[in-house]
mmCIF file of C-alpha atoms in Angstrom:
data_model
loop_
_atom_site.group_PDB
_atom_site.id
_atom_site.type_symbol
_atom_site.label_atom_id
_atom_site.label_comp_id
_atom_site.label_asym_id
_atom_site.label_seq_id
_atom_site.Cartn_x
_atom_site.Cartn_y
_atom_site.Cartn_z
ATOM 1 C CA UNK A 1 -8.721 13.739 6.948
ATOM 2 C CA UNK A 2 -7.635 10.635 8.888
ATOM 3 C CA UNK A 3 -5.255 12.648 10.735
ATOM 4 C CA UNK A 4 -7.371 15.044 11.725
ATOM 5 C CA UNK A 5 -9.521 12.251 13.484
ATOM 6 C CA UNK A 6 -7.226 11.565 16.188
ATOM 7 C CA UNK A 7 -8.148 14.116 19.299
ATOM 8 C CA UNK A 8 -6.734 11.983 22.085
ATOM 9 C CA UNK A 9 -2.948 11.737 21.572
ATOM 10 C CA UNK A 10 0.301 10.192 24.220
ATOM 11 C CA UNK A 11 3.451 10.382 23.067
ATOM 12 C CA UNK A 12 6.807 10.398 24.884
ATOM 13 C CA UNK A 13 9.106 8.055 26.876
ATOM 14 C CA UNK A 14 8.392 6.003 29.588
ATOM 15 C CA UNK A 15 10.664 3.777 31.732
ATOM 16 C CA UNK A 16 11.485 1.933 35.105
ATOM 17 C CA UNK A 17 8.672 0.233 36.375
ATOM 18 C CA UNK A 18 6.241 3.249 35.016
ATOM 19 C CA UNK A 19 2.224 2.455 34.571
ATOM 20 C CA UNK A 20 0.408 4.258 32.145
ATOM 21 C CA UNK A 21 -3.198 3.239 32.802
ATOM 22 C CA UNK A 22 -6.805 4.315 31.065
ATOM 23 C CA UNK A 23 -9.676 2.567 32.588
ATOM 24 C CA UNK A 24 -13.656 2.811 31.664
ATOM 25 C CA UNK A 25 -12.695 5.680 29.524
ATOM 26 C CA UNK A 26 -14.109 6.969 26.184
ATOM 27 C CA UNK A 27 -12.625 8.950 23.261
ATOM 28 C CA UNK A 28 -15.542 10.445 21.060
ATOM 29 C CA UNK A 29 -12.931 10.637 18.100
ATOM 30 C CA UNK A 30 -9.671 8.672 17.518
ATOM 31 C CA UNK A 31 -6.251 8.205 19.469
ATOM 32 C CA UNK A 32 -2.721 8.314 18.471
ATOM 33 C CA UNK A 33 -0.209 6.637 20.195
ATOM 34 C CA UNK A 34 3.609 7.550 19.850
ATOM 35 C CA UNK A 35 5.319 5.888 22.980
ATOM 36 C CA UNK A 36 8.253 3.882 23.960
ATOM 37 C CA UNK A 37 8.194 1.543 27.028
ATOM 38 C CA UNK A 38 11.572 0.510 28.694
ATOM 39 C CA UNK A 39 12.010 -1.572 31.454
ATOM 40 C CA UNK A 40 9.497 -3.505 32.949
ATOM 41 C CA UNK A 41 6.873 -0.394 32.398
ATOM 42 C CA UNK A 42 2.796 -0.984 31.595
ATOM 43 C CA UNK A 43 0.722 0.541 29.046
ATOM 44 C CA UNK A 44 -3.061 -0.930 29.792
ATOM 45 C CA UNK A 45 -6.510 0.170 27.744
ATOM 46 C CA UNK A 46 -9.213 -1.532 29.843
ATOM 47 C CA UNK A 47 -12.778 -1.323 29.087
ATOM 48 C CA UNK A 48 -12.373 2.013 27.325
ATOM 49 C CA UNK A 49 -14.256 2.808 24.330
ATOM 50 C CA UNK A 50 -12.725 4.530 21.117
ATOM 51 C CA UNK A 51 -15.310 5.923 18.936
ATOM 52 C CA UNK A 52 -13.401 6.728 15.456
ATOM 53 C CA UNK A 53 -9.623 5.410 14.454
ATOM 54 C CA UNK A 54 -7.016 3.781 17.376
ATOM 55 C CA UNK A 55 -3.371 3.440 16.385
ATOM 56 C CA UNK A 56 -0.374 3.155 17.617
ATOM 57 C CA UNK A 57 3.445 3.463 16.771
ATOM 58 C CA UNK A 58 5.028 1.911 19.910
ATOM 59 C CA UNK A 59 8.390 0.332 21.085
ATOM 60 C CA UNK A 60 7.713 -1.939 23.587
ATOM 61 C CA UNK A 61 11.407 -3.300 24.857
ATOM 62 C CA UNK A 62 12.813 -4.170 28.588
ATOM 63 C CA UNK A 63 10.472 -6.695 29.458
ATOM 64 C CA UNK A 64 7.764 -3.974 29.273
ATOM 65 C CA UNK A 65 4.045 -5.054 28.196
ATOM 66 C CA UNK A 66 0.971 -2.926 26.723
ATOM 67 C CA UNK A 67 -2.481 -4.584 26.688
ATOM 68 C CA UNK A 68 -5.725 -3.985 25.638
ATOM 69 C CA UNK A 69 -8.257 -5.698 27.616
ATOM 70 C CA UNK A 70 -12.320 -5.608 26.764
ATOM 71 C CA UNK A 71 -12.143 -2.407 25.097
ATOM 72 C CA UNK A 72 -13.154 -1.315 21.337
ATOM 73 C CA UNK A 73 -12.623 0.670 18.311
ATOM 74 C CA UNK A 74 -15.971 1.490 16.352
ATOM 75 C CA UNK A 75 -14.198 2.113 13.220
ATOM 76 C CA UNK A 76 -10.725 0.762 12.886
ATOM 77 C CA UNK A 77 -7.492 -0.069 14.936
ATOM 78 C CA UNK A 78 -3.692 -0.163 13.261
ATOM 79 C CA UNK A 79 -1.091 -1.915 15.483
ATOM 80 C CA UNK A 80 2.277 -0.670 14.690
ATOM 81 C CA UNK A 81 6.166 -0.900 16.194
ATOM 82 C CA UNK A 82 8.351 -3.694 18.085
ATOM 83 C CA UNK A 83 8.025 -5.830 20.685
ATOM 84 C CA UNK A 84 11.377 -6.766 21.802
ATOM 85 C CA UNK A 85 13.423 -7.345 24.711
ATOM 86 C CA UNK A 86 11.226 -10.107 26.273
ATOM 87 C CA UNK A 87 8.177 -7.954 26.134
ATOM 88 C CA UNK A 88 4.402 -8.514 24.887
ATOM 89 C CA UNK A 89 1.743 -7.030 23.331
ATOM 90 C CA UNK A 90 -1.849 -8.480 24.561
ATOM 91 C CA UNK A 91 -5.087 -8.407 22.900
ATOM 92 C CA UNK A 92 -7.667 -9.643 24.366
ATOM 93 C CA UNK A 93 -12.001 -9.875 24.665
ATOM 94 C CA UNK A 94 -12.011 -6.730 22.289
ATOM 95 C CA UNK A 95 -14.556 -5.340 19.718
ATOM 96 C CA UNK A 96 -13.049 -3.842 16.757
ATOM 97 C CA UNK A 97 -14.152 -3.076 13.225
ATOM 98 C CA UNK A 98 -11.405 -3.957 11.563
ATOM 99 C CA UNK A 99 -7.521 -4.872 13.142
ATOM 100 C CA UNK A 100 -4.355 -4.326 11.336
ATOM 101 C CA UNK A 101 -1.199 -4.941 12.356
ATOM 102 C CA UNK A 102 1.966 -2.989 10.828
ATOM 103 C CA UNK A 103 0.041 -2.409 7.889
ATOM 104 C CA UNK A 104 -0.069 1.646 7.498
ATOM 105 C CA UNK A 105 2.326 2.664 10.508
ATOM 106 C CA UNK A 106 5.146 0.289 8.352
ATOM 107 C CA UNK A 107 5.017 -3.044 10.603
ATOM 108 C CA UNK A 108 4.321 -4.983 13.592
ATOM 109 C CA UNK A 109 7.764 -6.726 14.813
ATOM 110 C CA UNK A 110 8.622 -9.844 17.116
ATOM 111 C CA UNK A 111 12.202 -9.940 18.261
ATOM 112 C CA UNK A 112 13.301 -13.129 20.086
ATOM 113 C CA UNK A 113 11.403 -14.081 22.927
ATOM 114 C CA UNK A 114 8.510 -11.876 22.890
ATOM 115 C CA UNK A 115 4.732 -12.445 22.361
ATOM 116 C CA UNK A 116 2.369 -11.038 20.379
ATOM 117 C CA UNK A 117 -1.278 -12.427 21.882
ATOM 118 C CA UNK A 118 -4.764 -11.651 20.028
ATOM 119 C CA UNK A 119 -7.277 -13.846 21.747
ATOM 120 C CA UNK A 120 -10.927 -13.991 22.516
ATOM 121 C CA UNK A 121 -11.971 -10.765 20.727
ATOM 122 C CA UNK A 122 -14.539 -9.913 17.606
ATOM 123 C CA UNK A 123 -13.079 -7.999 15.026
ATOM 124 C CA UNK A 124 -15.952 -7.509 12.710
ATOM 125 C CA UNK A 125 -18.274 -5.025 10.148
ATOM 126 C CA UNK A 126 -14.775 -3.470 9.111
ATOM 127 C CA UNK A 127 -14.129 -3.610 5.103
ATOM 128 C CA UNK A 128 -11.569 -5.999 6.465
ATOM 129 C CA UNK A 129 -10.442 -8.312 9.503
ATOM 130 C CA UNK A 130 -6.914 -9.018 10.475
ATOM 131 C CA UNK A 131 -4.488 -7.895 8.449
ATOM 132 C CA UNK A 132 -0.993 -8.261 9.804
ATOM 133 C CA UNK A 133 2.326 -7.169 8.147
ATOM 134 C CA UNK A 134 6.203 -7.610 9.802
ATOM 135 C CA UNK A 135 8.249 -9.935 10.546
ATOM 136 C CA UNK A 136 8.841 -12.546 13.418
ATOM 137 C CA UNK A 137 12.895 -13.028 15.061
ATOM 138 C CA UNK A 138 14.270 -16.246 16.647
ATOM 139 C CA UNK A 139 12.260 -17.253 19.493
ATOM 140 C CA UNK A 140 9.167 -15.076 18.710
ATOM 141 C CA UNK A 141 5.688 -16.064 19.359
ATOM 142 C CA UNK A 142 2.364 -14.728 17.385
ATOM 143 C CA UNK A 143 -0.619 -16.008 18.830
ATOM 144 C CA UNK A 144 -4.174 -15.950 17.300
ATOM 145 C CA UNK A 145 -6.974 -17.644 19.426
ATOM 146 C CA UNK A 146 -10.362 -18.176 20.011
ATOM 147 C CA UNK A 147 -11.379 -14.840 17.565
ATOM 148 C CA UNK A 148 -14.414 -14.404 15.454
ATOM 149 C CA UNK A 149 -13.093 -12.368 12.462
ATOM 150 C CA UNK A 150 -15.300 -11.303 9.428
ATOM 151 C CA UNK A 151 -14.333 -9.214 6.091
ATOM 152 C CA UNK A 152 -17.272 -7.182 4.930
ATOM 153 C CA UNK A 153 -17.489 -6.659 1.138
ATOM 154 C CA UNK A 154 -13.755 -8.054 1.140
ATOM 155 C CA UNK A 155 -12.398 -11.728 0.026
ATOM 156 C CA UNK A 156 -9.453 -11.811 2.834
ATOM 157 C CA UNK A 157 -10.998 -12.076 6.666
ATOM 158 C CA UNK A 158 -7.299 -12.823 7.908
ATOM 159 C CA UNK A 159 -3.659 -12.358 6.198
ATOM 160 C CA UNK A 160 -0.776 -12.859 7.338
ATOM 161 C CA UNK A 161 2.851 -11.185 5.480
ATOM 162 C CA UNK A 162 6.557 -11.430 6.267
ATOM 163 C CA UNK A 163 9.001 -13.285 7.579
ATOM 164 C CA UNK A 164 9.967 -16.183 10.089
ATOM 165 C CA UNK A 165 13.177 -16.800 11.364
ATOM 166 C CA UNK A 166 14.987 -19.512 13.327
ATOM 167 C CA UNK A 167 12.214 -20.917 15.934
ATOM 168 C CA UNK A 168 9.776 -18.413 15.386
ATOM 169 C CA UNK A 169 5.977 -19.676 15.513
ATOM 170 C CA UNK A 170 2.646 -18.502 15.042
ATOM 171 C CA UNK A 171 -0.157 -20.404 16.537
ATOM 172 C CA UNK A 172 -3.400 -19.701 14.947
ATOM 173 C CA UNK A 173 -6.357 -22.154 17.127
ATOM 174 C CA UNK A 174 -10.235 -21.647 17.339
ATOM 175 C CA UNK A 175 -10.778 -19.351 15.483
ATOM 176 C CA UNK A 176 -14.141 -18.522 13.402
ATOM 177 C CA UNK A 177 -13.306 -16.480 10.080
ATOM 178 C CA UNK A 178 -15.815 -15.462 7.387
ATOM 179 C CA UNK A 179 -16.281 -12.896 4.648
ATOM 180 C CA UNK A 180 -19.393 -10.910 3.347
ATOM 181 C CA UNK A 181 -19.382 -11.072 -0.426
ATOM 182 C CA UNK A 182 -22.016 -11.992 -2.791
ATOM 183 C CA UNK A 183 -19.560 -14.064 -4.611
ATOM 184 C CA UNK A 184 -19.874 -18.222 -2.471
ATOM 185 C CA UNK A 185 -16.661 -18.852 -3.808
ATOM 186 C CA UNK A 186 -14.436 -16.251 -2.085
ATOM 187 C CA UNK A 187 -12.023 -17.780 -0.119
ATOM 188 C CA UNK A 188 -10.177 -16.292 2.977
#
């Protein structure tokens, strides 16, 4: 079963000014992450290598920030939980099958002033690309730059579902979308 899959696991609470780092590491199956970050604390995955299924359910609050830099996910990778409290959640020169955001852990939340960055990464030969799912507060920020996303065998490389309030803004620049279907006239 999916569940099974994940063999690498953190869960728990971490706060004031903690750092939770993994560095050049790699997980021969998946890894589950249950966490919430509080004030000004760190969660960074850098050039670590995740062989099966990644996800997360993660509240990331208190001007905290968890970031994934040059690291990938062979199979699939599901984003889920808040980013609030002037926090962030960064993205960024990644490999990954297929991305989604929110979509099985329930959804992938901006409050005000936060910043959800996916930027400079290659999420391809998934069944799907980005699939994001949650909603965006006042002041919010979703940024998607400088990717190359492709669908295999699916008509939607990138979707985006939910809602946008007050001054909320997504910024979607550069980016080189496709989708492998025999049909010429899917459209993504």
């Amino acid at each position: 079963s999916q569940q099974s899959a994940y063999h690498s696991a953190i869960k728990g609470s971490f706060t004031d000014n903690s750092l939770i780092a993994f560095s050049e590491c790699r997980f021969s199956s998946g890894m589950l992450i249950i966490a919430e970050l509080n004030r000004s604390t760190t969660l960074a995955i850098r050039q670590s290598t995740i062989s099966v299924f990644f996800k997360t359910i993660i509240s990331v609050g208190g001007s905290s920030a968890f970031t994934i830099v040059e690291s990938s996910a062979a199979v699939w990778a599901d984003i889920g939980g808040v980013v609030h409290s002037g926090s962030k959640f960064v993205m960024s020169r990644c490999d990954i099958a297929s991305l989604t955001l929110g979509v099985s852990s329930g959804n992938c939340s901006i409050a005000a002033s936060c910043l959800i960055t996916l930027e400079n990464s290659k999420i391809m030969s998934g069944l799907y690309g980005l699939l994001w799912s949650g909603s965006i507060d006042s002041g919010g920020v979703f940024v998607v730059q400088g990717n190359t996303i492709n669908a295999r065998g699916q008509s939607i490389a990138f979707r985006i579902s939910g809602g946008f309030y007050g001054s909320a803004v997504v910024s979607i620049l550069t980016n080189a979308m496709s989708t492998t279907t025999r049909s010429p006239s899917q459209v993504f």
